[in-house]
Short mmCIF file of C-alpha atoms in Angstrom, two decimals:
data_model
loop_
_atom_site.label_atom_id
_atom_site.label_comp_id
_atom_site.label_asym_id
_atom_site.label_seq_id
_atom_site.Cartn_x
_atom_site.Cartn_y
_atom_site.Cartn_z
CA UNK A 1 34.30 2.78 72.09
CA UNK A 2 32.69 5.65 70.97
CA UNK A 3 34.87 4.98 67.46
CA UNK A 4 31.57 1.79 67.57
CA UNK A 5 29.26 4.24 68.80
CA UNK A 6 29.36 6.16 65.89
CA UNK A 7 29.95 2.97 63.78
CA UNK A 8 26.50 1.66 65.27
CA UNK A 9 25.28 5.59 64.33
CA UNK A 10 25.91 5.62 60.66
CA UNK A 11 23.99 2.05 60.40
CA UNK A 12 21.07 3.24 62.17
CA UNK A 13 20.85 6.26 59.85
CA UNK A 14 21.78 4.11 56.70
CA UNK A 15 18.63 1.18 57.82
CA UNK A 16 16.60 4.40 58.82
CA UNK A 17 16.57 6.12 55.12
CA UNK A 18 16.57 2.40 53.72
CA UNK A 19 12.75 2.84 55.67
CA UNK A 20 11.67 5.78 54.78
CA UNK A 21 12.57 5.46 50.93
CA UNK A 22 10.54 2.51 51.48
CA UNK A 23 7.70 3.87 52.82
CA UNK A 24 7.68 6.49 50.70
CA UNK A 25 7.71 4.41 47.56
CA UNK A 26 4.82 2.74 48.61
CA UNK A 27 2.97 5.39 49.31
CA UNK A 28 4.17 7.52 45.99
CA UNK A 29 1.38 7.78 42.96
CA UNK A 30 2.06 5.24 40.71
CA UNK A 31 2.11 6.24 36.68
CA UNK A 32 -0.02 3.53 35.62
CA UNK A 33 0.78 1.64 32.11
CA UNK A 34 -2.86 2.73 30.58
CA UNK A 35 -1.38 6.09 31.13
CA UNK A 36 1.88 6.23 30.44
CA UNK A 37 0.32 4.50 26.98
CA UNK A 38 -1.34 6.68 26.74
CA UNK A 39 0.74 10.08 26.87
CA UNK A 40 3.19 8.12 24.62
CA UNK A 41 0.34 8.00 22.36
CA UNK A 42 -0.47 12.08 22.62
CA UNK A 43 3.56 12.79 22.02
CA UNK A 44 3.39 10.68 18.85
CA UNK A 45 0.42 12.28 17.45
CA UNK A 46 2.07 15.58 18.36
CA UNK A 47 4.74 14.40 15.86
CA UNK A 48 2.22 12.93 13.37
CA UNK A 49 3.09 9.49 13.90
CA UNK A 50 -0.03 8.64 13.33
CA UNK A 51 0.69 4.83 13.34
CA UNK A 52 2.41 4.17 16.57
CA UNK A 53 0.41 6.48 18.47
CA UNK A 54 -2.39 3.69 16.95
CA UNK A 55 -0.91 0.53 18.41
CA UNK A 56 -0.20 2.38 21.64
CA UNK A 57 -3.93 3.56 21.44
CA UNK A 58 -5.08 0.11 20.76
CA UNK A 59 -3.43 -1.08 23.75
CA UNK A 60 -4.92 1.44 26.10
CA UNK A 61 -8.37 0.00 24.94
CA UNK A 62 -7.54 -3.13 25.34
CA UNK A 63 -6.13 -2.72 28.86
CA UNK A 64 -8.69 -0.71 30.31
CA UNK A 65 -12.04 -0.48 27.41
CA UNK A 66 -14.42 0.89 30.42
CA UNK A 67 -12.21 3.29 31.65
CA UNK A 68 -12.73 6.99 30.86
CA UNK A 69 -9.19 6.86 29.63
CA UNK A 70 -10.22 3.58 27.62
CA UNK A 71 -12.97 5.81 25.71
CA UNK A 72 -11.08 8.43 25.11
CA UNK A 73 -8.44 6.59 23.37
CA UNK A 74 -11.45 5.07 21.32
CA UNK A 75 -11.93 8.27 20.49
CA UNK A 76 -8.62 9.75 19.64
CA UNK A 77 -8.43 6.69 18.07
CA UNK A 78 -11.30 6.68 15.88
CA UNK A 79 -10.50 9.54 14.19
CA UNK A 80 -6.82 8.82 13.41
CA UNK A 81 -7.68 5.95 11.83
CA UNK A 82 -10.45 7.07 10.03
CA UNK A 83 -9.06 10.61 8.86
CA UNK A 84 -5.37 9.99 9.26
CA UNK A 85 -4.12 6.38 8.54
CA UNK A 86 -7.28 5.26 6.85
CA UNK A 87 -6.96 1.69 8.59
CA UNK A 88 -10.71 1.33 8.73
CA UNK A 89 -10.64 -2.06 10.41
CA UNK A 90 -8.99 -0.67 13.73
CA UNK A 91 -11.14 2.43 13.37
CA UNK A 92 -14.74 0.08 13.38
CA UNK A 93 -12.32 -1.31 16.89
CA UNK A 94 -12.14 2.18 18.16
CA UNK A 95 -15.92 3.10 17.53
CA UNK A 96 -17.21 -0.38 18.61
CA UNK A 97 -15.71 -0.16 21.88
CA UNK A 98 -17.60 3.78 22.54
CA UNK A 99 -21.07 1.94 21.70
CA UNK A 100 -19.92 -0.53 23.97
CA UNK A 101 -19.19 1.07 27.24
CA UNK A 102 -20.23 4.70 26.54
CA UNK A 103 -23.36 6.07 28.02
CA UNK A 104 -22.74 9.30 26.07
CA UNK A 105 -25.94 9.07 23.71
CA UNK A 106 -24.72 11.56 21.15
CA UNK A 107 -21.25 9.72 21.29
CA UNK A 108 -22.54 6.51 20.71
CA UNK A 109 -24.85 7.90 17.56
CA UNK A 110 -21.15 9.51 16.44
CA UNK A 111 -19.56 6.00 16.38
CA UNK A 112 -22.48 4.59 15.02
CA UNK A 113 -22.85 6.93 12.28
CA UNK A 114 -18.40 6.61 11.75
CA UNK A 115 -19.74 2.38 11.73
CA UNK A 116 -22.34 2.62 9.22
CA UNK A 117 -20.24 5.25 7.06
CA UNK A 118 -17.20 2.82 6.46
CA UNK A 119 -18.93 -0.30 5.52
CA UNK A 120 -21.38 2.06 3.21
CA UNK A 121 -18.45 3.83 1.52
CA UNK A 122 -15.26 3.04 2.49
CA UNK A 123 -15.03 -1.26 2.36
CA UNK A 124 -18.63 -1.30 0.21
CA UNK A 125 -20.12 -4.21 2.41
CA UNK A 126 -23.22 -3.08 1.72
CA UNK A 127 -25.17 -5.87 3.34
CA UNK A 128 -23.42 -5.00 6.87
CA UNK A 129 -23.83 -1.32 5.85
CA UNK A 130 -27.69 -2.10 5.63
CA UNK A 131 -27.36 -3.38 9.04
CA UNK A 132 -25.86 -0.61 10.49
CA UNK A 133 -27.66 1.64 9.08
CA UNK A 134 -30.59 0.31 10.70
CA UNK A 135 -29.00 0.57 13.80
CA UNK A 136 -28.03 3.80 13.83
CA UNK A 137 -31.86 4.45 12.85
CA UNK A 138 -32.50 3.63 16.49
CA UNK A 139 -30.84 6.52 18.20
CA UNK A 140 -31.74 9.32 15.48
CA UNK A 141 -34.22 11.18 16.52
CA UNK A 142 -33.84 14.43 14.03
CA UNK A 143 -36.96 14.15 10.76
CA UNK A 144 -34.13 15.33 8.29
CA UNK A 145 -31.82 13.07 9.46
CA UNK A 146 -33.36 9.88 9.66
CA UNK A 147 -34.81 10.23 6.18
CA UNK A 148 -31.05 10.78 5.35
CA UNK A 149 -30.62 7.29 6.51
CA UNK A 150 -33.75 6.07 5.26
CA UNK A 151 -32.29 6.67 1.86
CA UNK A 152 -28.72 5.48 1.77
CA UNK A 153 -30.89 1.94 3.32
CA UNK A 154 -32.28 2.08 0.01
CA UNK A 155 -29.02 2.55 -1.35
CA UNK A 156 -27.25 -0.03 -0.30
CA UNK A 157 -30.07 -2.32 -1.52
CA UNK A 158 -29.63 -1.20 -4.92
CA UNK A 159 -25.74 -1.13 -4.62
CA UNK A 160 -26.37 -4.41 -3.70
CA UNK A 161 -28.34 -5.81 -6.72
CA UNK A 162 -31.35 -6.08 -4.16
CA UNK A 163 -33.73 -4.12 -7.05
CA UNK A 164 -36.86 -5.53 -5.21
CA UNK A 165 -36.27 -4.09 -2.02
CA UNK A 166 -35.30 -1.18 -3.22
CA UNK A 167 -38.51 0.05 -4.73
CA UNK A 168 -39.88 -1.20 -1.75
CA UNK A 169 -37.85 0.96 0.18
CA UNK A 170 -38.34 3.72 -1.73
CA UNK A 171 -42.16 3.24 -1.50
CA UNK A 172 -42.04 3.01 1.73
CA UNK A 173 -40.24 6.59 2.31
CA UNK A 174 -42.56 8.20 0.09
CA UNK A 175 -45.50 6.92 1.94
CA UNK A 176 -44.18 9.05 4.94
CA UNK A 177 -42.62 12.27 3.54
CA UNK A 178 -43.95 12.56 0.14
CA UNK A 179 -43.07 15.88 -0.18
CA UNK A 180 -39.46 15.50 0.82
CA UNK A 181 -36.62 17.39 -0.89
CA UNK A 182 -35.57 14.15 -1.46
CA UNK A 183 -38.30 12.76 -3.33
CA UNK A 184 -36.74 13.20 -6.87
CA UNK A 185 -33.29 11.35 -6.21
CA UNK A 186 -35.66 8.56 -4.48
CA UNK A 187 -37.96 7.74 -7.42
CA UNK A 188 -34.75 8.02 -10.07
CA UNK A 189 -33.21 5.27 -7.71
CA UNK A 190 -36.84 3.67 -8.16
CA UNK A 191 -36.99 3.71 -11.54
CA UNK A 192 -33.27 2.71 -12.20
CA UNK A 193 -33.98 -0.52 -9.96
CA UNK A 194 -36.77 -1.24 -12.04
CA UNK A 195 -34.72 -1.31 -15.12
CA UNK A 196 -32.47 -3.38 -13.47
CA UNK A 197 -35.22 -5.99 -13.14
CA UNK A 198 -36.26 -5.21 -16.65
CA UNK A 199 -39.61 -3.79 -15.20
CA UNK A 200 -39.49 -1.61 -18.28
CA UNK A 201 -43.47 0.02 -18.57
CA UNK A 202 -42.89 0.28 -14.13
CA UNK A 203 -39.81 2.41 -15.17
CA UNK A 204 -41.69 4.51 -17.64
CA UNK A 205 -44.65 5.72 -15.36
CA UNK A 206 -41.43 6.42 -12.32
CA UNK A 207 -40.22 8.54 -14.98
CA UNK A 208 -42.97 10.34 -15.96
CA UNK A 209 -44.46 10.72 -12.45
CA UNK A 210 -40.86 12.61 -12.01
CA UNK A 211 -40.68 14.67 -14.92
CA UNK A 212 -44.44 15.55 -13.45
CA UNK A 213 -43.95 16.56 -10.00
CA UNK A 214 -39.93 18.01 -10.33
CA UNK A 215 -39.83 19.54 -14.14
CA UNK A 216 -37.27 22.53 -13.58
CA UNK A 217 -34.79 19.99 -11.62
CA UNK A 218 -31.14 20.29 -13.13
CA UNK A 219 -30.69 16.47 -13.26
CA UNK A 220 -34.33 16.46 -15.17
CA UNK A 221 -32.48 15.61 -18.47
CA UNK A 222 -30.86 12.39 -17.39
CA UNK A 223 -34.55 11.12 -16.52
CA UNK A 224 -35.10 11.99 -20.04
CA UNK A 225 -32.61 10.17 -21.23
CA UNK A 226 -33.21 7.31 -19.02
CA UNK A 227 -37.05 6.96 -19.90
CA UNK A 228 -36.08 6.91 -23.54
CA UNK A 229 -33.62 4.19 -22.77
CA UNK A 230 -36.42 2.48 -21.52
CA UNK A 231 -38.24 2.25 -24.86
CA UNK A 232 -34.93 2.15 -26.76
CA UNK A 233 -35.27 -1.78 -24.84
CA UNK A 234 -38.14 -2.20 -25.57
CA UNK A 235 -37.26 -1.75 -29.04
CA UNK A 236 -39.83 0.93 -29.65
CA UNK A 237 -37.41 3.29 -31.52
CA UNK A 238 -39.57 5.81 -32.72
CA UNK A 239 -40.73 6.42 -28.80
CA UNK A 240 -37.48 6.76 -27.99
CA UNK A 241 -36.10 8.89 -31.25
CA UNK A 242 -38.57 11.45 -30.47
CA UNK A 243 -38.18 11.85 -26.48
CA UNK A 244 -34.29 12.58 -27.68
CA UNK A 245 -34.87 15.29 -30.33
CA UNK A 246 -37.28 17.01 -27.68
CA UNK A 247 -34.59 17.38 -24.76
CA UNK A 248 -31.63 18.09 -27.81
CA UNK A 249 -31.58 21.60 -27.79
CA UNK A 250 -31.60 21.74 -23.65
CA UNK A 251 -28.92 19.24 -23.26
CA UNK A 252 -25.60 20.50 -22.59
CA UNK A 253 -24.24 17.90 -25.16
CA UNK A 254 -26.01 18.12 -27.46
CA UNK A 255 -24.01 16.26 -30.19
CA UNK A 256 -24.51 13.55 -27.31
CA UNK A 257 -27.87 13.14 -28.50
CA UNK A 258 -27.30 13.08 -31.89
CA UNK A 259 -25.06 10.02 -31.53
CA UNK A 260 -27.85 8.12 -29.51
CA UNK A 261 -30.24 8.67 -32.23
CA UNK A 262 -27.94 7.49 -35.05
CA UNK A 263 -27.35 4.63 -33.20
CA UNK A 264 -31.10 4.12 -32.45
CA UNK A 265 -31.83 4.17 -36.40
CA UNK A 266 -28.55 1.72 -37.56
CA UNK A 267 -30.79 -0.55 -34.45
CA UNK A 268 -33.69 -0.36 -36.17
CA UNK A 269 -32.96 -0.50 -39.62
CA UNK A 270 -30.89 -3.77 -39.05
CA UNK A 271 -33.88 -5.38 -37.11
CA UNK A 272 -35.98 -4.79 -41.13
CA UNK A 273 -33.19 -8.05 -42.44
#
């Protein structure tokens, strides 16, 4: 009888232990999947195993894109894919998640800036870069940065061979900021666009404006060279040679000027026959 009671007591104790364990398991904090993945990603980053970390961070963002952990993963993932692994399409995934779900204006602006930079500098997708810079423009308030964005928009049109729109963008820029420190670069861009569409007389006028307004710019000799090229393309050989002779003494490599002059003289002689 006593043995039976002892045996039953043991079973009661075991049953109670099972119940207590079950209750503990049900109430103890559970590590969520995204938290475990994020923690694993951090360990990978410490070991500089960046590609593996990116895979884990992608999963976190996919599981919980709107959560604080998802946004933090987007920020870290964007930096790693941009600077460390150069996986720019994955970087776009991370930065776009910040734009969609963050409520922090500065973080949204920084992400949009990176997206525009990726299309412009890394992927050379100038049409998309134009769109992304236009979006960035709506987020920016500082005039100096607005000017930089407008300048890049003009360049995206130039690199996309949309030269007439380039000219329009430059004119719009200079109408707003005629005294901008970027005026020399913008006028140079306009002149190159004019040359590209064979508006040589217009390009010469733009080069003359640059020479008048920015005579001491460190790149002014290149402006003279481009102006000479315009006259050369117009087959006004003597005017081209005159410009080249005027800048020869100031040019860092005068032998290049001599070669240009000889080339023009040969072309001029051939035209006689």
